[in-house]
Amino acid sequence: MEDALKKISWPVRTERLSLRRVNSADVEDLWRYRQLADVTQWITAGPATVEEFRSLFFAKDYPLRNLAVELDTGQGTQLIGTVMLDIVDGWGQSEIEQRAKGVEGNLGWSFDPSFGGKGYATEAVVAAMGLCFGPLGLRRVTAECFAANEPSWRLTERLGMRKEFHGRKDSLHRSGEWMDSVGYALLAEEWTAQASC
Ligand SMILES: CC(C)(COP(=O)(O)OP(=O)(O)OC[C@H]1O[C@@H](n2cnc3c(N)ncnc32)[C@H](O)[C@@H]1OP(=O)(O)O)[C@@H](O)C(=O)NCCC(=O)NCCS
């Protein structure tokens, strides 16, 4: 997998947070909250042990696709969440499909619930969007989640993303239930218009 995020100068700082690449030394810190039922219930993989999580971390190229979000607590920095930033292809007719390669960002997130409700996830994802539409030069950013995951789609709406689909019972939850999903997107020009408001 190409390392598209290497062109960014890390860390990226926001008002209260700092974003950097995740690395193998983060596994234990991430596992501290990734193992919580409130977190795993909505995310793609729910490993049962830290060893399984560590294997997944490398098998799924986490360091290439995930940003660690750190908060300065006054007593040092605390890893409070991750933002996934995948660079993906758009769709194009076959004669010009090459031009649609690597032009979109797909974002995901998971945060330690003990730091929830303070806007940290929103602040971090806004920064990731800024990277997508700034140095990465992407034309569109998308995000999807289960429709029942209200905190997650509320976050996308706080970012000004547009709801583009509601899939009826199209997503299989590990409970065995086929659930609804929702998908959101934002174009580069919409981001620019939003920023100048
Ligand atoms: C999705 C998730 C990141 C949302 O967390 P969150 O705490 O709601 O999001 P934020 O950190 O941005 O906080 C937003 C809340 O803080 C409030 N807030 C307080 N101070 C704020 C500030 N300075 N700026 C913005 N919001 C602020 C907001 O009003 C909002 O509260 P509300 O939802 O009651 O309106 C979190 O629920 C999570 O990690 N879930 C588990 C993993 C998951 O579902 N991942 C997605 C899979 S698709």
PDB file of C-alpha atoms and ligand atoms in Angstrom:
ATOM      1  CA  MET A   1       0.000   0.000   0.000  1.00  0.00           C
ATOM      2  CA  GLU A   2       1.373   3.381  -0.987  1.00  0.00           C
ATOM      3  CA  ASP A   3       2.172   5.723   1.910  1.00  0.00           C
ATOM      4  CA  ALA A   4       0.242   8.782   0.747  1.00  0.00           C
ATOM      5  CA  LEU A   5       0.350  10.439   4.178  1.00  0.00           C
ATOM      6  CA  LYS A   6       4.124  10.782   4.173  1.00  0.00           C
ATOM      7  CA  LYS A   7       3.884  14.057   2.269  1.00  0.00           C
ATOM      8  CA  ILE A   8       2.327  15.707   5.340  1.00  0.00           C
ATOM      9  CA  SER A   9       4.479  17.398   7.908  1.00  0.00           C
ATOM     10  CA  TRP A  10       3.665  15.713  11.225  1.00  0.00           C
ATOM     11  CA  PRO A  11       2.464  16.408  13.850  1.00  0.00           C
ATOM     12  CA  VAL A  12      -0.517  18.476  12.794  1.00  0.00           C
ATOM     13  CA  ARG A  13      -1.727  20.720  15.601  1.00  0.00           C
ATOM     14  CA  THR A  14      -5.217  22.040  16.264  1.00  0.00           C
ATOM     15  CA  GLU A  15      -6.427  24.332  19.027  1.00  0.00           C
ATOM     16  CA  ARG A  16      -6.428  21.553  21.669  1.00  0.00           C
ATOM     17  CA  LEU A  17      -5.013  18.480  19.955  1.00  0.00           C
ATOM     18  CA  SER A  18      -2.121  17.040  18.072  1.00  0.00           C
ATOM     19  CA  LEU A  19      -2.401  14.515  15.219  1.00  0.00           C
ATOM     20  CA  ARG A  20       0.404  12.186  14.150  1.00  0.00           C
ATOM     21  CA  ARG A  21       0.790   8.789  12.436  1.00  0.00           C
ATOM     22  CA  VAL A  22      -0.082   5.809  14.636  1.00  0.00           C
ATOM     23  CA  ASN A  23       2.741   3.357  15.245  1.00  0.00           C
ATOM     24  CA  SER A  24       3.288  -0.042  16.834  1.00  0.00           C
ATOM     25  CA  ALA A  25       4.051   1.535  20.236  1.00  0.00           C
ATOM     26  CA  ASP A  26       0.404   2.731  20.350  1.00  0.00           C
ATOM     27  CA  VAL A  27      -1.172  -0.735  20.395  1.00  0.00           C
ATOM     28  CA  GLU A  28      -1.545  -1.034  24.202  1.00  0.00           C
ATOM     29  CA  ASP A  29      -2.889   2.524  24.572  1.00  0.00           C
ATOM     30  CA  LEU A  30      -5.399   2.004  21.786  1.00  0.00           C
ATOM     31  CA  TRP A  31      -6.490  -1.335  23.189  1.00  0.00           C
ATOM     32  CA  ARG A  32      -7.355   0.349  26.533  1.00  0.00           C
ATOM     33  CA  TYR A  33     -10.503   1.840  24.973  1.00  0.00           C
ATOM     34  CA  ARG A  34     -10.855  -0.136  21.712  1.00  0.00           C
ATOM     35  CA  GLN A  35     -11.863  -3.186  23.781  1.00  0.00           C
ATOM     36  CA  LEU A  36     -14.860  -1.389  25.361  1.00  0.00           C
ATOM     37  CA  ALA A  37     -18.272  -2.619  24.195  1.00  0.00           C
ATOM     38  CA  ASP A  38     -19.464   0.961  23.553  1.00  0.00           C
ATOM     39  CA  VAL A  39     -16.628   1.368  21.059  1.00  0.00           C
ATOM     40  CA  THR A  40     -16.450  -2.083  19.422  1.00  0.00           C
ATOM     41  CA  GLN A  41     -20.187  -2.330  18.854  1.00  0.00           C
ATOM     42  CA  TRP A  42     -19.947   0.017  15.855  1.00  0.00           C
ATOM     43  CA  ILE A  43     -16.500  -0.499  14.411  1.00  0.00           C
ATOM     44  CA  THR A  44     -15.489  -2.912  11.674  1.00  0.00           C
ATOM     45  CA  ALA A  45     -13.344  -5.292  13.695  1.00  0.00           C
ATOM     46  CA  GLY A  46     -13.868  -6.356  17.298  1.00  0.00           C
ATOM     47  CA  PRO A  47     -10.798  -8.401  18.246  1.00  0.00           C
ATOM     48  CA  ALA A  48     -11.147 -10.350  21.505  1.00  0.00           C
ATOM     49  CA  THR A  49      -7.604  -9.887  22.832  1.00  0.00           C
ATOM     50  CA  VAL A  50      -4.777  -7.389  22.601  1.00  0.00           C
ATOM     51  CA  GLU A  51      -2.781  -9.998  20.629  1.00  0.00           C
ATOM     52  CA  GLU A  52      -5.567 -10.244  18.054  1.00  0.00           C
ATOM     53  CA  PHE A  53      -5.708  -6.460  17.927  1.00  0.00           C
ATOM     54  CA  ARG A  54      -1.930  -6.300  17.397  1.00  0.00           C
ATOM     55  CA  SER A  55      -2.143  -8.769  14.467  1.00  0.00           C
ATOM     56  CA  LEU A  56      -4.955  -6.775  12.924  1.00  0.00           C
ATOM     57  CA  PHE A  57      -2.991  -3.555  13.413  1.00  0.00           C
ATOM     58  CA  PHE A  58      -0.316  -4.815  11.018  1.00  0.00           C
ATOM     59  CA  ALA A  59      -2.499  -6.943   8.721  1.00  0.00           C
ATOM     60  CA  LYS A  60      -4.770  -3.972   7.982  1.00  0.00           C
ATOM     61  CA  ASP A  61      -1.910  -1.461   7.562  1.00  0.00           C
ATOM     62  CA  TYR A  62      -3.158   0.676  10.472  1.00  0.00           C
ATOM     63  CA  PRO A  63       0.032   2.793  10.566  1.00  0.00           C
ATOM     64  CA  LEU A  64      -0.467   3.764   6.929  1.00  0.00           C
ATOM     65  CA  ARG A  65      -4.133   4.673   7.327  1.00  0.00           C
ATOM     66  CA  ASN A  66      -4.657   5.956  10.853  1.00  0.00           C
ATOM     67  CA  LEU A  67      -3.850   9.126  12.714  1.00  0.00           C
ATOM     68  CA  ALA A  68      -3.338   9.137  16.462  1.00  0.00           C
ATOM     69  CA  VAL A  69      -5.081  12.003  18.252  1.00  0.00           C
ATOM     70  CA  GLU A  70      -3.337  13.263  21.365  1.00  0.00           C
ATOM     71  CA  LEU A  71      -4.477  15.667  24.054  1.00  0.00           C
ATOM     72  CA  ASP A  72      -2.119  17.623  26.260  1.00  0.00           C
ATOM     73  CA  THR A  73      -3.442  16.907  29.760  1.00  0.00           C
ATOM     74  CA  GLY A  74      -1.002  19.194  31.541  1.00  0.00           C
ATOM     75  CA  GLN A  75       0.799  16.094  32.866  1.00  0.00           C
ATOM     76  CA  GLY A  76       1.862  14.904  29.429  1.00  0.00           C
ATOM     77  CA  THR A  77       0.067  13.755  26.317  1.00  0.00           C
ATOM     78  CA  GLN A  78      -2.764  11.238  26.255  1.00  0.00           C
ATOM     79  CA  LEU A  79      -3.791   9.211  23.207  1.00  0.00           C
ATOM     80  CA  ILE A  80      -7.573   9.771  23.072  1.00  0.00           C
ATOM     81  CA  GLY A  81      -8.588   8.445  19.665  1.00  0.00           C
ATOM     82  CA  THR A  82      -7.795   7.687  16.064  1.00  0.00           C
ATOM     83  CA  VAL A  83      -8.982   9.057  12.755  1.00  0.00           C
ATOM     84  CA  MET A  84      -8.749   6.709   9.773  1.00  0.00           C
ATOM     85  CA  LEU A  85      -7.822   8.461   6.544  1.00  0.00           C
ATOM     86  CA  ASP A  86      -7.995   6.170   3.551  1.00  0.00           C
ATOM     87  CA  ILE A  87      -7.287   7.438   0.061  1.00  0.00           C
ATOM     88  CA  VAL A  88      -9.612   5.676  -2.348  1.00  0.00           C
ATOM     89  CA  ASP A  89     -10.615   5.716  -6.020  1.00  0.00           C
ATOM     90  CA  GLY A  90     -13.587   7.572  -7.396  1.00  0.00           C
ATOM     91  CA  TRP A  91     -15.755   5.972 -10.059  1.00  0.00           C
ATOM     92  CA  GLY A  92     -15.080   6.697 -13.705  1.00  0.00           C
ATOM     93  CA  GLN A  93     -15.979   5.301 -17.104  1.00  0.00           C
ATOM     94  CA  SER A  94     -13.379   2.860 -18.329  1.00  0.00           C
ATOM     95  CA  GLU A  95     -11.755   5.156 -20.927  1.00  0.00           C
ATOM     96  CA  ILE A  96     -10.777   7.696 -18.269  1.00  0.00           C
ATOM     97  CA  GLU A  97     -10.938   5.667 -15.058  1.00  0.00           C
ATOM     98  CA  GLN A  98      -7.230   6.292 -14.400  1.00  0.00           C
ATOM     99  CA  ARG A  99      -8.123   9.909 -13.668  1.00  0.00           C
ATOM    100  CA  ALA A 100     -10.443   8.754 -10.897  1.00  0.00           C
ATOM    101  CA  LYS A 101      -7.677   6.859  -9.024  1.00  0.00           C
ATOM    102  CA  GLY A 102      -6.819   8.086  -5.528  1.00  0.00           C
ATOM    103  CA  VAL A 103      -8.972  11.221  -5.662  1.00  0.00           C
ATOM    104  CA  GLU A 104     -11.196  10.649  -2.624  1.00  0.00           C
ATOM    105  CA  GLY A 105     -10.710  10.378   1.113  1.00  0.00           C
ATOM    106  CA  ASN A 106     -12.708   8.007   3.276  1.00  0.00           C
ATOM    107  CA  LEU A 107     -12.731   8.890   6.950  1.00  0.00           C
ATOM    108  CA  GLY A 108     -13.492   6.861  10.038  1.00  0.00           C
ATOM    109  CA  TRP A 109     -12.977   7.456  13.749  1.00  0.00           C
ATOM    110  CA  SER A 110     -12.960   5.920  17.155  1.00  0.00           C
ATOM    111  CA  PHE A 111     -12.407   7.761  20.403  1.00  0.00           C
ATOM    112  CA  ASP A 112     -11.971   6.884  24.062  1.00  0.00           C
ATOM    113  CA  PRO A 113     -15.452   7.476  25.552  1.00  0.00           C
ATOM    114  CA  SER A 114     -13.922   8.957  28.707  1.00  0.00           C
ATOM    115  CA  PHE A 115     -12.973  11.966  26.547  1.00  0.00           C
ATOM    116  CA  GLY A 116     -16.326  12.140  24.745  1.00  0.00           C
ATOM    117  CA  GLY A 117     -18.726  15.066  24.665  1.00  0.00           C
ATOM    118  CA  LYS A 118     -16.062  17.790  24.513  1.00  0.00           C
ATOM    119  CA  GLY A 119     -15.761  18.183  20.770  1.00  0.00           C
ATOM    120  CA  TYR A 120     -12.353  16.500  20.528  1.00  0.00           C
ATOM    121  CA  ALA A 121     -13.463  14.025  17.832  1.00  0.00           C
ATOM    122  CA  THR A 122     -15.024  16.850  15.802  1.00  0.00           C
ATOM    123  CA  GLU A 123     -11.854  18.942  16.124  1.00  0.00           C
ATOM    124  CA  ALA A 124      -9.659  16.025  15.011  1.00  0.00           C
ATOM    125  CA  VAL A 125     -11.861  15.102  12.047  1.00  0.00           C
ATOM    126  CA  VAL A 126     -12.006  18.753  10.917  1.00  0.00           C
ATOM    127  CA  ALA A 127      -8.192  18.665  10.892  1.00  0.00           C
ATOM    128  CA  ALA A 128      -8.206  15.417   8.874  1.00  0.00           C
ATOM    129  CA  MET A 129     -10.628  17.021   6.374  1.00  0.00           C
ATOM    130  CA  GLY A 130      -8.263  19.979   6.127  1.00  0.00           C
ATOM    131  CA  LEU A 131      -5.471  17.547   5.192  1.00  0.00           C
ATOM    132  CA  CYS A 132      -7.671  15.842   2.587  1.00  0.00           C
ATOM    133  CA  PHE A 133      -8.637  19.079   0.871  1.00  0.00           C
ATOM    134  CA  GLY A 134      -5.300  20.813   1.537  1.00  0.00           C
ATOM    135  CA  PRO A 135      -1.971  19.010   1.119  1.00  0.00           C
ATOM    136  CA  LEU A 136      -3.527  15.763  -0.152  1.00  0.00           C
ATOM    137  CA  GLY A 137      -5.480  17.607  -2.850  1.00  0.00           C
ATOM    138  CA  LEU A 138      -8.498  15.256  -2.772  1.00  0.00           C
ATOM    139  CA  ARG A 139     -11.749  16.195  -4.506  1.00  0.00           C
ATOM    140  CA  ARG A 140     -14.301  14.460  -2.235  1.00  0.00           C
ATOM    141  CA  VAL A 141     -14.416  13.009   1.265  1.00  0.00           C
ATOM    142  CA  THR A 142     -16.850  10.339   2.421  1.00  0.00           C
ATOM    143  CA  ALA A 143     -17.806   8.649   5.681  1.00  0.00           C
ATOM    144  CA  GLU A 144     -20.250   5.847   6.471  1.00  0.00           C
ATOM    145  CA  CYS A 145     -21.677   4.312   9.611  1.00  0.00           C
ATOM    146  CA  PHE A 146     -24.554   2.216  10.893  1.00  0.00           C
ATOM    147  CA  ALA A 147     -27.695   4.356  10.959  1.00  0.00           C
ATOM    148  CA  ALA A 148     -28.149   3.366  14.608  1.00  0.00           C
ATOM    149  CA  ASN A 149     -24.761   4.913  15.457  1.00  0.00           C
ATOM    150  CA  GLU A 150     -26.179   8.345  16.166  1.00  0.00           C
ATOM    151  CA  PRO A 151     -23.043   9.891  17.765  1.00  0.00           C
ATOM    152  CA  SER A 152     -21.137   9.053  14.582  1.00  0.00           C
ATOM    153  CA  TRP A 153     -23.594  10.493  12.036  1.00  0.00           C
ATOM    154  CA  ARG A 154     -24.143  13.501  14.287  1.00  0.00           C
ATOM    155  CA  LEU A 155     -20.417  14.111  13.996  1.00  0.00           C
ATOM    156  CA  THR A 156     -20.582  14.027  10.180  1.00  0.00           C
ATOM    157  CA  GLU A 157     -23.466  16.506  10.266  1.00  0.00           C
ATOM    158  CA  ARG A 158     -21.530  18.806  12.629  1.00  0.00           C
ATOM    159  CA  LEU A 159     -18.806  18.822   9.969  1.00  0.00           C
ATOM    160  CA  GLY A 160     -21.304  19.981   7.359  1.00  0.00           C
ATOM    161  CA  MET A 161     -21.164  16.712   5.406  1.00  0.00           C
ATOM    162  CA  ARG A 162     -24.125  15.941   3.154  1.00  0.00           C
ATOM    163  CA  LYS A 163     -26.152  12.776   3.623  1.00  0.00           C
ATOM    164  CA  GLU A 164     -26.005  10.888   0.324  1.00  0.00           C
ATOM    165  CA  PHE A 165     -27.552   7.556   1.097  1.00  0.00           C
ATOM    166  CA  HIS A 166     -29.542   5.567   3.578  1.00  0.00           C
ATOM    167  CA  GLY A 167     -29.127   1.857   2.915  1.00  0.00           C
ATOM    168  CA  ARG A 168     -31.964  -0.321   4.130  1.00  0.00           C
ATOM    169  CA  LYS A 169     -30.708  -3.389   6.023  1.00  0.00           C
ATOM    170  CA  ASP A 170     -27.571  -3.483   3.863  1.00  0.00           C
ATOM    171  CA  SER A 171     -24.968  -3.897   6.617  1.00  0.00           C
ATOM    172  CA  LEU A 172     -24.423  -7.032   8.651  1.00  0.00           C
ATOM    173  CA  HIS A 173     -23.695  -6.316  12.312  1.00  0.00           C
ATOM    174  CA  ARG A 174     -21.733  -8.926  14.268  1.00  0.00           C
ATOM    175  CA  SER A 175     -24.899  -9.474  16.340  1.00  0.00           C
ATOM    176  CA  GLY A 176     -26.238 -11.202  13.225  1.00  0.00           C
ATOM    177  CA  GLU A 177     -28.708  -8.400  12.422  1.00  0.00           C
ATOM    178  CA  TRP A 178     -28.820  -6.758   8.980  1.00  0.00           C
ATOM    179  CA  MET A 179     -28.894  -3.053   9.874  1.00  0.00           C
ATOM    180  CA  ASP A 180     -29.402   0.219   7.989  1.00  0.00           C
ATOM    181  CA  SER A 181     -26.366   2.289   7.063  1.00  0.00           C
ATOM    182  CA  VAL A 182     -25.901   5.953   6.181  1.00  0.00           C
ATOM    183  CA  GLY A 183     -23.311   7.597   3.973  1.00  0.00           C
ATOM    184  CA  TYR A 184     -22.126  11.209   3.935  1.00  0.00           C
ATOM    185  CA  ALA A 185     -19.867  13.192   1.605  1.00  0.00           C
ATOM    186  CA  LEU A 186     -18.356  16.616   1.109  1.00  0.00           C
ATOM    187  CA  LEU A 187     -16.731  18.075  -2.004  1.00  0.00           C
ATOM    188  CA  ALA A 188     -13.601  20.228  -1.934  1.00  0.00           C
ATOM    189  CA  GLU A 189     -15.563  23.256  -3.183  1.00  0.00           C
ATOM    190  CA  GLU A 190     -18.160  22.778  -0.438  1.00  0.00           C
ATOM    191  CA  TRP A 191     -15.379  22.663   2.158  1.00  0.00           C
ATOM    192  CA  THR A 192     -13.899  25.896   0.780  1.00  0.00           C
ATOM    193  CA  ALA A 193     -17.316  27.586   0.761  1.00  0.00           C
ATOM    194  CA  GLN A 194     -17.904  26.442   4.343  1.00  0.00           C
ATOM    195  CA  ALA A 195     -14.505  27.750   5.462  1.00  0.00           C
ATOM    196  CA  SER A 196     -15.180  31.209   3.974  1.00  0.00           C
ATOM    197  CA  CYS A 197     -18.563  31.591   5.752  1.00  0.00           C
TER     198      CYS A 197
HETATM  199  C1  LIG B   1     -18.377   8.745  17.161  1.00  0.00           C
HETATM  200  C2  LIG B   1     -17.678   9.377  18.340  1.00  0.00           C
HETATM  201  C3  LIG B   1     -16.253   9.743  17.978  1.00  0.00           C
HETATM  202  C4  LIG B   1     -18.460  10.640  18.726  1.00  0.00           C
HETATM  203  O1  LIG B   1     -17.980  11.128  19.967  1.00  0.00           O
HETATM  204  P1  LIG B   1     -18.531  12.499  20.558  1.00  0.00           P
HETATM  205  O2  LIG B   1     -18.010  12.621  21.939  1.00  0.00           O
HETATM  206  O3  LIG B   1     -20.008  12.581  20.346  1.00  0.00           O
HETATM  207  O4  LIG B   1     -17.877  13.589  19.600  1.00  0.00           O
HETATM  208  P2  LIG B   1     -17.026  14.877  19.986  1.00  0.00           P
HETATM  209  O5  LIG B   1     -15.810  14.499  20.745  1.00  0.00           O
HETATM  210  O6  LIG B   1     -16.816  15.618  18.731  1.00  0.00           O
HETATM  211  O7  LIG B   1     -17.984  15.664  20.958  1.00  0.00           O
HETATM  212  C5  LIG B   1     -19.180  16.228  20.466  1.00  0.00           C
HETATM  213  C6  LIG B   1     -20.070  16.595  21.608  1.00  0.00           C
HETATM  214  O8  LIG B   1     -19.361  17.479  22.473  1.00  0.00           O
HETATM  215  C7  LIG B   1     -20.071  18.714  22.575  1.00  0.00           C
HETATM  216  N1  LIG B   1     -19.033  19.752  22.703  1.00  0.00           N
HETATM  217  C8  LIG B   1     -18.611  20.242  23.882  1.00  0.00           C
HETATM  218  N2  LIG B   1     -17.619  21.120  23.681  1.00  0.00           N
HETATM  219  C9  LIG B   1     -17.430  21.201  22.354  1.00  0.00           C
HETATM  220  C10 LIG B   1     -16.547  21.949  21.531  1.00  0.00           C
HETATM  221  N3  LIG B   1     -15.647  22.799  22.053  1.00  0.00           N
HETATM  222  N4  LIG B   1     -16.595  21.781  20.190  1.00  0.00           N
HETATM  223  C11 LIG B   1     -17.497  20.934  19.623  1.00  0.00           C
HETATM  224  N5  LIG B   1     -18.362  20.187  20.372  1.00  0.00           N
HETATM  225  C12 LIG B   1     -18.328  20.321  21.718  1.00  0.00           C
HETATM  226  C13 LIG B   1     -20.923  18.773  21.332  1.00  0.00           C
HETATM  227  O9  LIG B   1     -22.048  19.600  21.527  1.00  0.00           O
HETATM  228  C14 LIG B   1     -21.323  17.322  21.174  1.00  0.00           C
HETATM  229  O10 LIG B   1     -22.309  16.972  22.088  1.00  0.00           O
HETATM  230  P3  LIG B   1     -23.770  16.470  21.578  1.00  0.00           P
HETATM  231  O11 LIG B   1     -23.538  15.216  20.786  1.00  0.00           O
HETATM  232  O12 LIG B   1     -24.477  16.230  22.866  1.00  0.00           O
HETATM  233  O13 LIG B   1     -24.315  17.576  20.750  1.00  0.00           O
HETATM  234  C15 LIG B   1     -17.656   8.396  19.540  1.00  0.00           C
HETATM  235  O14 LIG B   1     -18.990   8.138  19.914  1.00  0.00           O
HETATM  236  C16 LIG B   1     -16.964   7.065  19.262  1.00  0.00           C
HETATM  237  O15 LIG B   1     -15.735   6.988  19.179  1.00  0.00           O
HETATM  238  N6  LIG B   1     -17.772   5.991  19.165  1.00  0.00           N
HETATM  239  C17 LIG B   1     -17.264   4.607  19.057  1.00  0.00           C
HETATM  240  C18 LIG B   1     -16.584   4.311  17.760  1.00  0.00           C
HETATM  241  C19 LIG B   1     -17.466   4.578  16.569  1.00  0.00           C
HETATM  242  O16 LIG B   1     -18.693   4.473  16.623  1.00  0.00           O
HETATM  243  N7  LIG B   1     -16.816   4.918  15.451  1.00  0.00           N
HETATM  244  C20 LIG B   1     -17.494   5.165  14.198  1.00  0.00           C
HETATM  245  C21 LIG B   1     -17.674   3.913  13.428  1.00  0.00           C
HETATM  246  S1  LIG B   1     -18.391   4.243  11.840  1.00  0.00           S
END
